[in-house]
Structures are given as C-alpha cells and as structure tokens.
Tab-separated table of C-alpha atoms and ligand atoms in Angstrom:
chain	number	residue	atom	x	y	z
L	1	MET	CA	0.008	-0.070	-0.170
L	2	SER	CA	1.115	3.328	-1.195
L	3	GLY	CA	0.907	6.709	0.747
L	4	LEU	CA	1.627	9.826	2.048
L	5	LYS	CA	3.692	10.714	5.576
L	6	LEU	CA	3.559	14.894	6.487
L	7	VAL	CA	7.430	15.983	7.229
L	8	SER	CA	7.886	19.409	8.362
L	9	THR	CA	5.309	22.882	8.825
L	10	GLY	CA	5.796	26.593	8.151
L	11	ALA	CA	3.184	28.655	9.047
L	12	ALA	CA	3.132	32.876	8.377
L	13	ILE	CA	0.796	35.309	9.702
L	14	PRO	CA	0.604	38.809	9.223
L	15	ALA	CA	2.498	41.199	11.791
L	16	GLU	CA	-0.566	43.714	12.745
L	17	VAL	CA	-2.609	41.634	15.458
L	18	VAL	CA	-6.599	43.166	15.219
L	19	THR	CA	-8.225	42.684	19.279
L	20	ASN	CA	-11.677	42.353	19.418
L	21	GLU	CA	-11.610	45.125	21.643
L	22	ASP	CA	-9.851	46.955	18.628
L	23	LEU	CA	-13.406	45.895	16.947
L	24	THR	CA	-15.570	47.632	19.112
L	25	ARG	CA	-14.312	50.866	16.876
L	26	ARG	CA	-14.987	49.775	13.773
L	27	VAL	CA	-18.426	47.648	14.558
L	28	ASP	CA	-21.090	47.734	17.275
L	29	THR	CA	-19.744	44.743	18.864
L	30	SER	CA	-18.731	44.015	22.109
L	31	ASP	CA	-15.296	41.185	23.720
L	32	GLU	CA	-17.462	39.419	25.005
L	33	TRP	CA	-20.193	38.561	22.356
L	34	ILE	CA	-16.799	37.259	20.142
L	35	VAL	CA	-15.396	35.414	22.630
L	36	SER	CA	-18.471	34.116	23.655
L	37	ARG	CA	-20.154	33.480	20.304
L	38	THR	CA	-16.809	31.956	18.294
L	39	GLY	CA	-13.516	31.463	20.714
L	40	ILE	CA	-12.211	34.445	19.251
L	41	ARG	CA	-10.427	36.920	20.833
L	42	SER	CA	-7.949	38.400	18.488
L	43	ARG	CA	-6.985	37.419	14.349
L	44	ARG	CA	-3.812	39.017	12.082
L	45	TRP	CA	-4.803	41.228	9.478
L	46	CYS	CA	-2.655	41.403	6.642
L	47	GLY	CA	-0.840	45.650	5.840
L	48	GLU	CA	1.624	47.585	4.330
L	49	GLY	CA	3.972	44.772	2.679
L	50	GLU	CA	2.537	42.176	2.902
L	51	SER	CA	0.588	39.468	0.543
L	52	HIS	CA	-1.043	35.925	-0.339
L	53	THR	CA	2.372	35.778	-1.746
L	54	SER	CA	4.549	36.817	1.334
L	55	LEU	CA	2.523	34.741	3.239
L	56	CYS	CA	2.875	31.806	0.662
L	57	LEU	CA	6.737	32.107	0.577
L	58	ALA	CA	7.358	33.002	3.890
L	59	ALA	CA	5.350	30.019	4.981
L	60	ALA	CA	6.504	27.750	2.168
L	61	ARG	CA	10.414	28.662	3.288
L	62	GLN	CA	10.011	27.796	6.530
L	63	ALA	CA	8.808	24.123	5.642
L	64	MET	CA	11.075	23.669	3.062
L	65	GLU	CA	13.772	24.577	5.717
L	66	GLN	CA	12.450	22.244	8.287
L	67	ALA	CA	12.379	19.287	5.825
L	68	GLY	CA	15.735	19.686	4.965
L	69	ILE	CA	14.644	19.746	0.894
L	70	GLY	CA	15.926	21.634	-1.790
L	71	PRO	CA	12.840	23.067	-4.372
L	72	GLU	CA	14.315	20.389	-7.066
L	73	GLU	CA	13.389	17.901	-4.358
L	74	ILE	CA	9.785	18.876	-4.862
L	75	GLY	CA	7.800	17.372	-7.414
L	76	VAL	CA	4.443	19.312	-6.833
L	77	CYS	CA	3.195	22.080	-5.327
L	78	LEU	CA	-0.388	22.718	-4.327
L	79	VAL	CA	-2.160	26.189	-2.833
L	80	ALA	CA	-5.707	26.295	-0.997
L	81	THR	CA	-6.861	28.798	-1.246
L	82	PHE	CA	-9.582	31.355	-2.886
L	83	THR	CA	-8.234	34.685	-2.755
L	84	GLY	CA	-4.567	34.183	-4.317
L	85	ASP	CA	-3.507	37.870	-4.831
L	86	ARG	CA	-4.057	37.510	-8.754
L	87	MET	CA	-7.244	35.779	-10.315
L	88	THR	CA	-4.742	33.901	-12.972
L	89	PRO	CA	-1.158	32.658	-12.716
L	90	GLY	CA	-1.810	31.032	-9.439
L	91	ALA	CA	-0.098	30.953	-5.672
L	92	ALA	CA	1.328	27.609	-6.767
L	93	THR	CA	2.725	29.413	-10.095
L	94	ILE	CA	4.607	32.297	-8.558
L	95	LEU	CA	5.565	30.382	-5.756
L	96	GLN	CA	7.784	27.926	-8.914
L	97	GLY	CA	9.535	31.414	-10.321
L	98	LYS	CA	10.291	32.738	-6.207
L	99	LEU	CA	10.807	29.633	-5.038
L	100	GLY	CA	12.861	27.709	-7.669
L	101	LEU	CA	11.461	24.897	-8.394
L	102	ARG	CA	11.947	22.953	-11.093
L	103	GLU	CA	9.306	23.854	-14.512
L	104	ASP	CA	8.202	20.183	-14.147
L	105	THR	CA	7.274	21.076	-10.847
L	106	VAL	CA	3.213	20.501	-10.828
L	107	CYS	CA	1.849	23.673	-9.566
L	108	PHE	CA	-1.973	25.026	-9.242
L	109	ASP	CA	-4.134	26.296	-6.785
L	110	LEU	CA	-7.614	24.801	-5.738
L	111	ASN	CA	-10.673	25.979	-3.905
L	112	ALA	CA	-11.986	23.713	-1.747
L	113	ALA	CA	-13.107	26.765	1.289
L	114	CYS	CA	-12.044	25.922	4.386
L	115	ALA	CA	-11.566	22.162	3.524
L	116	GLY	CA	-9.311	22.974	0.778
L	117	PHE	CA	-6.021	22.186	2.601
L	118	ILE	CA	-7.417	18.842	3.110
L	119	TYR	CA	-7.943	18.461	-0.424
L	120	ALA	CA	-4.781	19.479	-1.681
L	121	VAL	CA	-3.115	16.944	0.289
L	122	HIS	CA	-4.842	14.628	-0.757
L	123	THR	CA	-4.412	15.415	-4.809
L	124	ALA	CA	-0.841	15.452	-3.890
L	125	SER	CA	-0.664	12.371	-2.869
L	126	ARG	CA	-2.486	10.455	-6.000
L	127	LEU	CA	0.026	13.409	-8.089
L	128	LEU	CA	3.770	12.706	-6.592
L	129	PRO	CA	3.538	9.344	-7.731
L	130	VAL	CA	2.996	10.063	-11.363
L	131	ASN	CA	5.442	12.749	-11.720
L	132	GLY	CA	8.537	10.825	-9.912
L	133	ARG	CA	9.551	13.491	-6.580
L	134	ARG	CA	8.860	12.212	-3.495
L	135	TYR	CA	8.300	15.192	-2.312
L	136	GLY	CA	4.708	17.718	-2.801
L	137	LEU	CA	4.390	21.299	-0.745
L	138	VAL	CA	1.161	21.803	0.581
L	139	LEU	CA	0.212	25.495	1.131
L	140	GLY	CA	-2.989	26.228	2.788
L	141	ALA	CA	-3.429	30.073	2.266
L	142	GLU	CA	-5.718	32.965	2.328
L	143	VAL	CA	-5.813	36.996	2.156
L	144	LEU	CA	-9.827	37.032	4.312
L	145	THR	CA	-9.406	40.491	4.973
L	146	ARG	CA	-9.841	41.027	0.934
L	147	VAL	CA	-12.621	39.647	0.688
L	148	THR	CA	-14.714	41.004	4.071
L	149	ASP	CA	-17.485	43.097	4.866
L	150	PHE	CA	-16.468	45.220	7.427
L	151	ASP	CA	-20.030	46.913	7.918
L	152	ASP	CA	-21.326	43.520	8.818
L	153	ARG	CA	-20.142	42.600	12.453
L	154	SER	CA	-21.912	39.454	11.685
L	155	THR	CA	-18.785	38.090	9.847
L	156	CYS	CA	-15.899	40.644	9.815
L	157	VAL	CA	-14.966	39.701	13.579
L	158	LEU	CA	-14.745	35.850	12.859
L	159	PHE	CA	-11.734	36.211	9.696
L	160	GLY	CA	-8.309	36.452	9.195
L	161	ASP	CA	-5.015	35.766	7.476
L	162	GLY	CA	-2.672	33.718	7.198
L	163	ALA	CA	-0.483	30.970	5.296
L	164	GLY	CA	0.121	27.859	6.114
L	165	ALA	CA	2.394	25.109	4.740
L	166	ALA	CA	3.146	21.669	5.088
L	167	VAL	CA	5.993	19.605	2.854
L	168	VAL	CA	4.561	15.980	2.506
L	169	GLU	CA	6.213	12.702	1.271
L	170	TRP	CA	5.038	10.169	-0.861
L	171	GLY	CA	5.987	6.368	-0.214
L	172	GLU	CA	5.075	3.029	-1.805
L	173	ASP	CA	4.842	2.209	2.511
L	174	TYR	CA	3.377	5.079	3.595
L	175	PRO	CA	-0.008	4.674	5.202
L	176	ASP	CA	-2.773	5.872	3.113
L	177	PRO	CA	-4.424	9.077	4.475
L	178	CYS	CA	-7.181	8.212	4.452
L	179	THR	CA	-9.335	11.140	3.234
L	180	VAL	CA	-12.986	11.193	2.696
L	181	MET	CA	-14.546	14.236	1.200
L	182	GLY	CA	-17.854	15.779	-0.250
L	183	CYS	CA	-20.265	18.444	-0.726
L	184	GLN	CA	-23.042	19.963	-1.893
L	185	ALA	CA	-24.097	23.377	-3.546
L	186	ARG	CA	-25.229	25.376	-1.103
L	187	ASP	CA	-23.649	28.733	-1.883
L	188	GLU	CA	-27.359	30.383	-0.535
L	189	VAL	CA	-25.480	29.330	3.037
L	190	LEU	CA	-22.028	30.538	2.505
L	191	CYS	CA	-20.690	32.384	-0.805
L	192	VAL	CA	-17.700	35.304	-1.882
L	193	PRO	CA	-19.886	35.721	-5.259
L	194	GLY	CA	-16.835	37.261	-7.251
L	195	ILE	CA	-15.647	40.168	-9.153
L	196	HIS	CA	-18.089	39.530	-11.846
L	197	THR	CA	-21.580	39.066	-11.147
L	198	GLY	CA	-22.377	42.915	-9.574
L	199	GLU	CA	-22.325	41.577	-6.452
L	200	GLU	CA	-20.271	43.297	-3.577
L	201	ASN	CA	-17.339	41.046	-3.660
L	202	VAL	CA	-16.755	40.394	0.152
L	203	ILE	CA	-18.266	37.050	1.974
L	204	ARG	CA	-22.252	36.227	2.706
L	205	MET	CA	-22.463	33.456	5.572
L	206	ASP	CA	-26.108	32.676	7.037
L	207	GLY	CA	-24.307	31.693	10.536
L	208	GLN	CA	-26.693	29.774	11.653
L	209	ALA	CA	-27.062	27.449	9.055
L	210	VAL	CA	-23.517	27.116	8.317
L	211	PHE	CA	-23.347	25.803	12.137
L	212	ARG	CA	-26.261	23.295	11.681
L	213	PHE	CA	-23.985	21.788	8.596
L	214	ALA	CA	-21.111	22.141	10.651
L	215	VAL	CA	-21.820	20.291	13.804
L	216	GLU	CA	-23.363	17.876	12.006
L	217	ALA	CA	-20.410	17.320	9.493
L	218	LEU	CA	-17.397	17.227	11.869
L	219	PRO	CA	-18.200	14.653	13.303
L	220	ARG	CA	-19.263	12.779	10.898
L	221	CYS	CA	-16.317	13.391	8.867
L	222	VAL	CA	-14.111	12.305	11.591
L	223	GLU	CA	-16.364	9.396	12.057
L	224	GLU	CA	-15.396	8.571	8.108
L	225	VAL	CA	-11.863	8.612	8.239
L	226	LEU	CA	-11.213	6.365	11.781
L	227	ALA	CA	-13.782	3.845	9.868
L	228	LYS	CA	-11.507	4.152	6.551
L	229	ALA	CA	-8.527	3.798	8.520
L	230	GLY	CA	-10.229	1.060	10.806
L	231	VAL	CA	-8.609	2.349	14.453
L	232	GLY	CA	-10.783	3.943	16.860
L	233	PRO	CA	-10.352	7.670	18.005
L	234	GLU	CA	-7.744	6.333	20.666
L	235	ALA	CA	-5.418	5.379	18.022
L	236	VAL	CA	-5.756	9.353	17.089
L	237	ASP	CA	-2.668	11.911	18.857
L	238	ARG	CA	-5.057	15.274	18.117
L	239	PHE	CA	-7.779	16.068	16.192
L	240	VAL	CA	-6.904	19.258	14.346
L	241	PHE	CA	-10.412	20.857	13.584
L	242	HIS	CA	-10.493	23.738	10.959
L	243	GLN	CA	-11.009	26.956	13.640
L	244	ALA	CA	-14.554	28.283	12.833
L	245	ASN	CA	-15.827	28.432	16.011
L	246	GLN	CA	-14.950	27.168	19.570
L	247	ARG	CA	-18.641	25.996	19.750
L	248	ILE	CA	-18.590	24.436	16.784
L	249	ILE	CA	-15.677	22.111	18.161
L	250	ASP	CA	-16.739	21.611	21.144
L	251	LEU	CA	-20.169	20.593	20.554
L	252	ALA	CA	-18.115	18.154	18.298
L	253	VAL	CA	-15.976	16.483	20.412
L	254	ARG	CA	-18.405	16.686	22.544
L	255	LYS	CA	-21.134	14.319	20.825
L	256	LEU	CA	-17.215	12.031	19.538
L	257	LYS	CA	-16.418	11.589	23.100
L	258	LEU	CA	-13.233	12.960	22.649
L	259	PRO	CA	-9.978	13.875	25.495
L	260	VAL	CA	-10.328	17.290	25.137
L	261	GLU	CA	-6.102	17.805	25.979
L	262	LYS	CA	-6.359	16.060	21.991
L	263	CYS	CA	-8.121	18.332	20.486
L	264	ALA	CA	-6.081	21.881	21.199
L	265	GLY	CA	-7.246	24.932	18.686
L	266	ASN	CA	-5.998	27.686	17.877
L	267	ILE	CA	-9.116	30.241	17.105
L	268	ASP	CA	-8.341	32.794	19.688
L	269	HIS	CA	-5.474	33.745	17.872
L	270	THR	CA	-6.540	33.470	14.369
L	271	GLY	CA	-9.550	33.478	13.430
L	272	ASN	CA	-10.738	31.648	11.060
L	273	THR	CA	-8.741	31.746	8.362
L	274	SER	CA	-10.688	29.260	6.540
L	275	ALA	CA	-7.339	26.901	3.658
L	276	ALA	CA	-5.382	27.889	6.235
L	277	SER	CA	-6.608	26.766	9.633
L	278	ILE	CA	-5.351	23.230	9.623
L	279	PRO	CA	-1.541	24.153	8.079
L	280	LEU	CA	-1.166	26.939	10.832
L	281	LEU	CA	-2.428	24.943	13.931
L	282	LEU	CA	-0.780	21.537	12.698
L	283	ASP	CA	2.485	24.708	12.653
L	284	GLU	CA	1.785	25.150	16.153
L	285	LEU	CA	1.501	21.812	17.316
L	286	VAL	CA	4.542	20.377	16.083
L	287	SER	CA	6.410	23.822	16.829
L	288	ALA	CA	5.254	22.858	20.291
L	289	GLY	CA	6.382	19.203	20.502
L	290	GLN	CA	2.800	18.568	20.586
L	291	LEU	CA	2.841	16.325	17.351
L	292	LYS	CA	5.762	14.276	17.249
L	293	GLN	CA	7.770	12.253	14.661
L	294	GLY	CA	5.157	8.866	14.126
L	295	GLN	CA	2.484	10.325	15.915
L	296	ARG	CA	-0.707	10.798	14.108
L	297	ALA	CA	-3.255	13.400	13.323
L	298	LEU	CA	-6.789	13.429	11.766
L	299	CYS	CA	-7.967	17.085	10.388
L	300	VAL	CA	-11.032	17.262	9.194
L	301	GLY	CA	-12.106	20.572	7.682
L	302	PHE	CA	-15.211	22.258	6.114
L	303	GLY	CA	-16.884	25.145	4.518
L	304	ALA	CA	-17.955	27.161	1.798
L	305	GLY	CA	-19.799	25.255	-1.186
L	306	LEU	CA	-20.496	23.440	1.768
L	307	THR	CA	-17.704	21.576	1.690
L	308	TRP	CA	-15.832	19.117	4.259
L	309	ALA	CA	-13.455	16.941	4.241
L	310	GLY	CA	-11.017	14.266	6.681
L	311	ALA	CA	-7.516	13.228	6.602
L	312	LEU	CA	-5.288	11.196	9.234
L	313	LEU	CA	-1.477	12.312	8.508
L	314	GLU	CA	1.654	10.536	10.344
L	315	LEU	CA	4.074	12.839	10.729
L	316	ARG	CA	7.683	11.259	9.434
U	401	COA	N1	-21.502	41.717	17.953
U	401	COA	C1	-23.058	42.058	18.460
U	401	COA	N2	-23.735	41.223	18.150
U	401	COA	C2	-24.155	40.743	17.035
U	401	COA	C3	-23.293	40.601	16.345
U	401	COA	C4	-21.317	40.854	17.195
U	401	COA	N3	-20.345	40.642	15.757
U	401	COA	N4	-23.260	39.940	15.475
U	401	COA	C5	-24.411	39.256	15.664
U	401	COA	N5	-24.657	40.030	16.166
U	401	COA	C6	-26.182	39.986	16.639
U	401	COA	C7	-27.297	39.980	15.731
U	401	COA	O1	-27.357	41.118	15.338
U	401	COA	C8	-28.184	39.413	16.723
U	401	COA	O2	-28.881	40.605	17.205
U	401	COA	P1	-30.352	40.245	17.638
U	401	COA	O3	-30.673	39.345	18.424
U	401	COA	O4	-31.289	41.681	18.031
U	401	COA	O5	-31.018	40.545	15.928
U	401	COA	C9	-27.764	38.432	17.553
U	401	COA	O6	-26.681	39.099	17.165
U	401	COA	C10	-27.646	36.646	17.181
U	401	COA	O7	-27.323	36.950	16.110
U	401	COA	P2	-26.915	35.600	15.572
U	401	COA	O8	-27.025	35.399	14.133
U	401	COA	O9	-28.104	35.079	15.795
U	401	COA	O10	-25.725	35.002	16.049
U	401	COA	P3	-25.595	33.403	16.483
U	401	COA	O11	-25.645	33.105	18.612
U	401	COA	O12	-26.021	32.585	15.878
U	401	COA	O13	-23.727	33.647	16.191
U	401	COA	C11	-22.711	33.344	14.773
U	401	COA	C12	-23.259	34.359	14.882
U	401	COA	C13	-21.839	33.624	12.840
U	401	COA	C14	-21.342	33.304	15.661
U	401	COA	C15	-22.672	31.683	14.429
U	401	COA	O14	-23.488	31.632	13.495
U	401	COA	C16	-21.820	31.525	13.463
U	401	COA	O15	-20.650	30.782	14.247
U	401	COA	N6	-22.233	30.337	12.594
U	401	COA	C17	-20.592	29.712	11.874
U	401	COA	C18	-20.072	30.382	10.681
U	401	COA	C19	-19.064	29.570	10.642
U	401	COA	O16	-18.063	28.917	11.531
U	401	COA	N7	-18.794	30.293	8.821
U	401	COA	C20	-17.261	29.684	8.690
U	401	COA	C21	-17.387	28.493	7.934
U	401	COA	S1	-15.997	27.825	7.574
C-alpha cells in the first residue's frame, strides 16, 4: 500500500494583531459577544508590505527548511486558496518562480474553501507517484480581509489572514491518509460572489445554517476517516479541526467523546483563516512538540460549498 507522511510544517501570519477591542471601534460589537459566540480573541490582518504571496513564500520556505530539502526535490506544489494575489496565474505558479522549483513541478491552486488544505494533501498524494519525485509542497493560504465586509458585524469579527505550509512525502510503504471528501451545492448559505457578478465581492453567510451544517459534518467526517482507517479515536494523537468557531469544535468533541487534551486549537489568536487554518494549527502543534515523529493527526476541514474533508496524517 502506498501513501503519504507529513515531513514538516511552516507558517506565516501578518504582523498586525487585531483584538476584539479594536473591532469595537469599527462595528457595534463587544469582546464578550465575540468570545462567548466564537472563542476568538484576536486575529491577524495583512498590512502594508504584506500579501498573499509574501505569506505563502515565508510559510513555504520555513517548511522546506524544516524538512531540509531543496526546491529541486519538490514534485508537486499546491496552494489551497480563494484569495490569491492574482486571479491567474495562481499562487502555486508564483511560488514556482520565487522558490526556484523545477519547471516540471506540478503547480496549481485549488479552491475547496476551508476544506481546501485536505483536498490539496489528497491531490498531492495522487500526483506524486505520477510525477516521480517524492516530495510535495502543500499550502493553505488566505487573505480574507480582501473579501470581508467590514460593515457586517456578524462576519467581520470571524476572519483572519495567514498561510500554513507542509512538506509531504509519498512512499510505497507509507500509510494511506484515508481521506474522505464531499460537498453539497449550497451557495445561499456561504458565498463570496466574485468580481463579475455585480454583487459586492465579500463574504455572505447565513451563520446559523453554517453552524448547523458544521456540527453535523465535523463529527461525521471524523467517524468516516476512523472507519476507513479501521481504528478508533484512541489511535489518534491529535485532532486538528478547522478553526471556524470554538463552539462548533466543542460540540463535536462532546458528541464524539474525544479527550479534550487531544483537541487543542488556536482560534483564540488566529480567527477563522479558511484554508490556512489546518496547516497553521499543525505548525503550532509541531513547533510546540505536541505532534511528534510517528504520531498521527486526524484533520477535518469544512466550509463554503458546502465542502468537507478529513484525513489521517502521520508525522514522519
Ligand atoms: N456583535 C454583537 N452582536 C452581534 C454580532 C456581533 N459581532 N453579530 C451578530 N450580532 C447580533 C445579531 O444582530 C443578533 O441580534 P438580534 O437578536 O438583536 O437580531 C444576535 O447577535 C444573534 O445573531 P445570530 O446571527 O443569531 O448569532 P449566532 O448566535 O448565530 O452567532 C455566528 C453568529 C456567526 C457567530 C454563528 O452563527 C456562527 O459561528 N456560525 C458559523 C459560522 C462559521 O463558522 N462560518 C465559517 C465556516 S468555515
């Protein structure tokens, strides 16, 4: 059986910290409302001199340095995102040039919203054996402030910017990530219209409908990955859930009866960074020694589409 391992991680977040208190000067809200409904205390927003590209580059370089591999060893470079600096060429293409990846590296972006990083890891696991080089560079990156309606207090308090990266390695004797993926076409629930629609190009969300979807999709996805892997939750060292809302995570953890100490998150200081959320959290866990060599993380993302995806990733 062939599969994939996580080799290293990297992260980049903007310098500017925006606290809930800061937001009270822009919209009618309060720290108490935001913390009690979402668990978010602060988030990072891109400022001058920062961009999607600069975040991607910093995160990718860090992951490659941690892995100790050079650009010539990368066979696939995928960026999960919907907020890149250009509509085309994509962020992965920009990385090819800036990182000096070989021209036969498979580089493209994919958009599966907040589930995008898992979609990208899965895609890398299928492309690497075809490409012939063992290493893939996979990123989740968003500058959500580009599509934030700063007058809509029910959404603007939720989102942040950032980029997370991982070097993955394909191996003939490596474990199958046991990926599960799916979607329901429900753009009335969560949507960023795009620049050509005549609508304002900002996040439109029915928060309660997303909430109802997420508290069902997240535990279901965990169960499906475990069933595919043929293991129980005790075989998992860390549960890495998309950091959309602490209440969604708490409900899923309770429903699945997971040990809370295995479900640590970072939403309090990142907010919801969409596709960047899972790799940013993976990087925090790896950096803090909370996800170690040989350990397994069950990752689940869910978001606009509506999409969902889960995978079991082992750290090499
Ligand atoms: N500060 C203060 N009050 C706010 C507010 C804010 N930032 N945003 C909304 N409110 C108000 C509403 O206007 C409403 O007031 P009203 O009762 O006087 O009409 C009240 O709070 C309740 O609004 P509601 O939308 O019902 O709140 P909620 O409990 O559903 O919480 C979310 C809103 C967005 C936090 C919640 O629905 C949520 O987290 N949903 C999931 C969103 C998500 O994760 N999206 C990304 C998926 S990847």
